[in-house]
């Protein structure tokens, strides 16, 4: 298969997966061009021109074109994916188990020690992988120098010759690599940082996400310091498996070296640049170095810098060497090799100590410090110990005792003591919790055609043998001796940093990618059809197809009627009315009447305006089927569309023009025959012998036209009902295309869907593996799916990966239903379902805090996450509103909006209505209007004096009585009912409540009201105020009570006693107040008594009041209307 050239990355020489565009307009694979920029280049790698910026813009349209190409060439795409996976496995085997020759040495590029993809022979006679070799050429050109050999450094040309035969051997090797091959070991004897790579292996099948998540993550630093020539550089080479640190016998490290390892899907040669510390910028262009001679190159570079910038100095204080490495197997990490603290000169001691202190003060919380000392030097001479103590690094420092293989037998016991964490000598510096690790430092020469990995493996084997020879087997088994033991201690610190920093962000990035996949599946069309559905999945597909086809074709029913009306019925009616009118206006000679009538009938039938409508109807039908809108995406089923068209063609509107014309002609002949016609009459006028005998024709036009139109309609056949359309077209097409399980139409986007579903499986597996790592870090040895789900939702960050509705509606790949076949996908969907919203809501009600041992959430964050998962949780909306509202699923909600959302979930939610700032009484009245079985609402409504519910008035005792049948155990209602009924005093409830304020049930009510803020915050009634706030205060406020509830008889009496006044802008005299009290409660004897007393004391006022009775009624009715609106 010929891949279009524009889809091939000019740097990687492979088809692009994540293409991006640079400022020059060229497209590259993101990882390759990002690597070019990361090494310090700011030029176009193809032309060498300086770019205006190094911004990378995703080429979305181009990426979609590449995906479409791969989807349409599924065999090629699957083959590429399979080879890439096998290449990664084989490469991991090469680097994890270098002691065995699982891969022919000829297959490896000598500059990267990776399996070659496209081997070429260069001008220097060596064989290289084409892409890394071309990148080396670009680095040489960018540095302004001539092209040199990656291995020897000698000048050479750029001409290359493809090694076709070797390429076929490598391809054959990878094709045969499979389950029969040796398993990939998790860790080797050499104990390097490669052992940490399994933490990132979860993303091996998600290259773009690995680049994205690791690119923005700050990896921890491994800072190595100690005395002069104690084996620091040798130790670093063994840890990172890279020959980048100079190990010459003379003073090796003369300036700080920083090695940055970036995990990637491709491995290129390392790049080196000199960094000016004071100016914080590179010196010159970066240059690539070969792993076969990197140590020599680095030593030469150091010597050149020392001569140019540090004349006469032993150690450089102003410059650093920065080396960047991309690796397919090593984890992201930063190594810092510092010059040894020199004790032979006071000046050098000060300089080297300053370098160490500078790195320590720039350290982060995740940094790991390796303090390297020699076993042959007494602890009293360990010069770096003071720096560790003074800077508080004891808890993050691992002591490394080198050259243990040089000890005499009598010195081994001292070494054991130092490696024993329980031993405490007089001169020992305690390093807790990590302690010391002993390693051997014997260096072996590298053999011809031996990779550096193999050399390190051989050295690790010899190290174990040397420790066994001096009887330190226990120290090896207890991880206190060997390079592997050291790596175990480093791993614990590194893993903690990874799990607390990189893992949460990566999980959320994966969840966001999953949501994008759901959106992509939705864009492809739902439900899916693989061509092999059955059970519920097939039933749902057929139902969706029926609904979509019916929705699209439904307009055809009305169209058939409309076309028949406009093209046949209306023209025929107008034609007949006009012609009959013309005929009726003319006079006929009786002698010629038969002939004239026959001619008129023939002429009338000759030009009947009857037209077929099937062409216009069919054109519109096909246009409706051609649309590609909606969630179903009809066009992905061309055979289904074809069948629909076929059945539409079979059921087009039909009009038998000839038959219609014959029927109308036959009918009109009877009409124009006076002997039989009932719709035509002839009227003869007066005539004499001299005049011709004439007559006029009179038609019953409406009857004639109606009959002709009826005859026309009888010959018209069309799909004039939705039932007929569905039965004759849609159902038949579905039965022919989908119903047969042995033959179902497969959607045209099947390969695209498989690609998306495959990515979703990889994402789900990656998320599950990362969550398992998090559980393991919490010392959870056995975890269920439910446990993993709780940790997942605790890691979830809504602001990063909003869990949209589509994530819960997506269809999986099961042939029987819409779930997923993959276990990890099932777990993910289940974990992110609304069931976990309960945990968040309960955690929020408990005040928040640490959730599932993963992270601490505030109370507001708990309710926000609960609503992200399940927006129908009314309690969470109320609490979220109480806390000020915020953003849910990307939408901001204010406090009132939160309460309104709560009411959408549960209209009878009194708490939300209170917080929406309705009055107390209005809230509980509304709740009882919706649900009269709410016992607590009846109690609260009784607190507030009762009132009207559904047109009926309820007094306070009646409210409490209503509360009891719905909740017989409601002691509050029973206690207050007894209080109202039996407590002495007047005016009723207020005095009774005041008299019984010390009773236990009243105190409990007051405490509950204060604690829940249900009543005490917005008291609207004097009785409730007495019960809950002012049980010891004798004064009441009748005016405030009447403003809220004008139907309160006792309050009118109290207001009259105070002389009356204005309520809501309306004046009421004393007499009017007492009259109002009697109107609402005719048995109010106190009101009647006061009315008589005032009237007797002032007859004039009584007469005035009687004259103003109409005005009083008007004011009172107006008050009641206002109260009803509020209620």
mmCIF file of N, CA, C and O in Angstrom, residues 521-555:
data_model
loop_
_atom_site.group_PDB
_atom_site.id
_atom_site.type_symbol
_atom_site.label_atom_id
_atom_site.label_comp_id
_atom_site.label_asym_id
_atom_site.label_seq_id
_atom_site.Cartn_x
_atom_site.Cartn_y
_atom_site.Cartn_z
ATOM 1 N N UNK A 521 -17.409 8.925 19.130
ATOM 2 C CA UNK A 521 -18.363 7.849 18.830
ATOM 3 C C UNK A 521 -19.742 8.427 18.527
ATOM 4 O O UNK A 521 -20.439 7.959 17.625
ATOM 5 N N UNK A 522 -20.114 9.443 19.269
ATOM 6 C CA UNK A 522 -21.404 10.080 19.028
ATOM 7 C C UNK A 522 -21.441 10.732 17.652
ATOM 8 O O UNK A 522 -22.455 10.686 16.953
ATOM 9 N N UNK A 523 -20.314 11.332 17.258
ATOM 10 C CA UNK A 523 -20.255 11.960 15.937
ATOM 11 C C UNK A 523 -20.335 10.925 14.817
ATOM 12 O O UNK A 523 -20.851 11.210 13.725
ATOM 13 N N UNK A 524 -19.823 9.714 15.072
ATOM 14 C CA UNK A 524 -19.910 8.655 14.062
ATOM 15 C C UNK A 524 -21.341 8.159 13.906
ATOM 16 O O UNK A 524 -21.703 7.639 12.839
ATOM 17 N N UNK A 525 -22.152 8.287 14.941
ATOM 18 C CA UNK A 525 -23.527 7.823 14.899
ATOM 19 C C UNK A 525 -23.786 6.742 15.923
ATOM 20 O O UNK A 525 -22.954 5.868 16.132
ATOM 21 N N UNK A 526 -24.965 6.813 16.553
ATOM 22 C CA UNK A 526 -25.365 5.827 17.547
ATOM 23 C C UNK A 526 -26.811 5.409 17.276
ATOM 24 O O UNK A 526 -27.611 6.220 16.822
ATOM 25 N N UNK A 527 -27.155 4.143 17.537
ATOM 26 C CA UNK A 527 -26.303 3.056 18.013
ATOM 27 C C UNK A 527 -25.384 2.546 16.900
ATOM 28 O O UNK A 527 -25.596 2.835 15.727
ATOM 29 N N UNK A 528 -24.393 1.766 17.283
ATOM 30 C CA UNK A 528 -23.444 1.229 16.327
ATOM 31 C C UNK A 528 -24.034 -0.006 15.653
ATOM 32 O O UNK A 528 -25.045 -0.554 16.115
ATOM 33 N N UNK A 529 -23.391 -0.486 14.594
ATOM 34 C CA UNK A 529 -23.760 -1.755 13.975
ATOM 35 C C UNK A 529 -22.518 -2.387 13.378
ATOM 36 O O UNK A 529 -21.993 -1.915 12.366
ATOM 37 N N UNK A 530 -22.048 -3.445 14.021
ATOM 38 C CA UNK A 530 -20.867 -4.148 13.558
ATOM 39 C C UNK A 530 -21.198 -5.171 12.484
ATOM 40 O O UNK A 530 -20.307 -5.754 11.888
ATOM 41 N N UNK A 531 -22.501 -5.397 12.242
ATOM 42 C CA UNK A 531 -22.900 -6.419 11.289
ATOM 43 C C UNK A 531 -23.173 -7.752 11.949
ATOM 44 O O UNK A 531 -23.518 -8.719 11.256
ATOM 45 N N UNK A 532 -23.022 -7.831 13.263
ATOM 46 C CA UNK A 532 -23.227 -9.098 13.975
ATOM 47 C C UNK A 532 -23.944 -8.871 15.300
ATOM 48 O O UNK A 532 -23.652 -9.511 16.297
ATOM 49 N N UNK A 533 -24.897 -7.937 15.324
ATOM 50 C CA UNK A 533 -25.616 -7.651 16.554
ATOM 51 C C UNK A 533 -26.768 -8.633 16.750
ATOM 52 O O UNK A 533 -27.338 -9.151 15.792
ATOM 53 N N UNK A 534 -27.119 -8.859 18.009
ATOM 54 C CA UNK A 534 -28.298 -9.637 18.344
ATOM 55 C C UNK A 534 -28.733 -9.242 19.745
ATOM 56 O O UNK A 534 -28.044 -8.492 20.439
ATOM 57 N N UNK A 535 -29.886 -9.734 20.141
ATOM 58 C CA UNK A 535 -30.381 -9.413 21.468
ATOM 59 C C UNK A 535 -30.786 -7.953 21.601
ATOM 60 O O UNK A 535 -31.316 -7.344 20.660
ATOM 61 N N UNK A 536 -30.541 -7.396 22.772
ATOM 62 C CA UNK A 536 -30.941 -6.015 23.053
ATOM 63 C C UNK A 536 -30.245 -5.015 22.133
ATOM 64 O O UNK A 536 -30.829 -3.991 21.761
ATOM 65 N N UNK A 537 -28.998 -5.299 21.780
ATOM 66 C CA UNK A 537 -28.267 -4.370 20.914
ATOM 67 C C UNK A 537 -28.949 -4.256 19.557
ATOM 68 O O UNK A 537 -29.100 -3.160 19.008
ATOM 69 N N UNK A 538 -29.375 -5.393 18.986
ATOM 70 C CA UNK A 538 -30.060 -5.375 17.691
ATOM 71 C C UNK A 538 -31.417 -4.700 17.813
ATOM 72 O O UNK A 538 -31.810 -3.905 16.939
ATOM 73 N N UNK A 539 -32.137 -5.004 18.889
ATOM 74 C CA UNK A 539 -33.453 -4.388 19.085
ATOM 75 C C UNK A 539 -33.336 -2.873 19.190
ATOM 76 O O UNK A 539 -34.145 -2.134 18.611
ATOM 77 N N UNK A 540 -32.316 -2.398 19.892
ATOM 78 C CA UNK A 540 -32.142 -0.954 20.034
ATOM 79 C C UNK A 540 -31.750 -0.314 18.710
ATOM 80 O O UNK A 540 -32.202 0.789 18.386
ATOM 81 N N UNK A 541 -30.914 -1.009 17.931
ATOM 82 C CA UNK A 541 -30.537 -0.489 16.616
ATOM 83 C C UNK A 541 -31.765 -0.371 15.724
ATOM 84 O O UNK A 541 -31.970 0.656 15.059
ATOM 85 N N UNK A 542 -32.580 -1.420 15.679
ATOM 86 C CA UNK A 542 -33.766 -1.393 14.827
ATOM 87 C C UNK A 542 -34.742 -0.325 15.277
ATOM 88 O O UNK A 542 -35.354 0.364 14.453
ATOM 89 N N UNK A 543 -34.881 -0.155 16.574
ATOM 90 C CA UNK A 543 -35.763 0.894 17.087
ATOM 91 C C UNK A 543 -35.248 2.281 16.699
ATOM 92 O O UNK A 543 -36.029 3.157 16.282
ATOM 93 N N UNK A 544 -33.939 2.477 16.820
ATOM 94 C CA UNK A 544 -33.365 3.778 16.457
ATOM 95 C C UNK A 544 -33.476 4.020 14.956
ATOM 96 O O UNK A 544 -33.739 5.146 14.511
ATOM 97 N N UNK A 545 -33.255 2.961 14.144
ATOM 98 C CA UNK A 545 -33.370 3.105 12.694
ATOM 99 C C UNK A 545 -34.806 3.446 12.303
ATOM 100 O O UNK A 545 -35.052 4.291 11.424
ATOM 101 N N UNK A 546 -35.773 2.788 12.942
ATOM 102 C CA UNK A 546 -37.191 3.072 12.693
ATOM 103 C C UNK A 546 -37.508 4.523 13.038
ATOM 104 O O UNK A 546 -38.145 5.248 12.260
ATOM 105 N N UNK A 547 -37.041 4.947 14.212
ATOM 106 C CA UNK A 547 -37.322 6.321 14.650
ATOM 107 C C UNK A 547 -36.684 7.344 13.716
ATOM 108 O O UNK A 547 -37.306 8.343 13.360
ATOM 109 N N UNK A 548 -35.435 7.091 13.300
ATOM 110 C CA UNK A 548 -34.743 8.047 12.435
ATOM 111 C C UNK A 548 -35.374 8.108 11.058
ATOM 112 O O UNK A 548 -35.606 9.195 10.511
ATOM 113 N N UNK A 549 -35.664 6.949 10.449
ATOM 114 C CA UNK A 549 -36.256 6.934 9.114
ATOM 115 C C UNK A 549 -37.639 7.564 9.136
ATOM 116 O O UNK A 549 -38.004 8.334 8.228
ATOM 117 N N UNK A 550 -38.416 7.266 10.176
ATOM 118 C CA UNK A 550 -39.757 7.849 10.280
ATOM 119 C C UNK A 550 -39.669 9.357 10.453
ATOM 120 O O UNK A 550 -40.454 10.110 9.856
ATOM 121 N N UNK A 551 -38.719 9.798 11.279
ATOM 122 C CA UNK A 551 -38.552 11.245 11.475
ATOM 123 C C UNK A 551 -38.216 11.955 10.185
ATOM 124 O O UNK A 551 -38.743 13.039 9.896
ATOM 125 N N UNK A 552 -37.344 11.341 9.397
ATOM 126 C CA UNK A 552 -36.940 11.983 8.143
ATOM 127 C C UNK A 552 -38.074 11.988 7.118
ATOM 128 O O UNK A 552 -38.279 12.978 6.405
ATOM 129 N N UNK A 553 -38.771 10.863 7.006
ATOM 130 C CA UNK A 553 -39.753 10.706 5.925
ATOM 131 C C UNK A 553 -41.147 11.184 6.302
ATOM 132 O O UNK A 553 -42.040 11.206 5.451
ATOM 133 N N UNK A 554 -41.340 11.549 7.559
ATOM 134 C CA UNK A 554 -42.648 11.998 8.017
ATOM 135 C C UNK A 554 -43.205 13.153 7.178
ATOM 136 O O UNK A 554 -44.420 13.187 6.894
ATOM 137 N N UNK A 555 -42.382 14.103 6.740
ATOM 138 C CA UNK A 555 -42.934 15.192 5.921
ATOM 139 C C UNK A 555 -43.546 14.722 4.609
ATOM 140 O O UNK A 555 -44.320 15.460 3.986
#
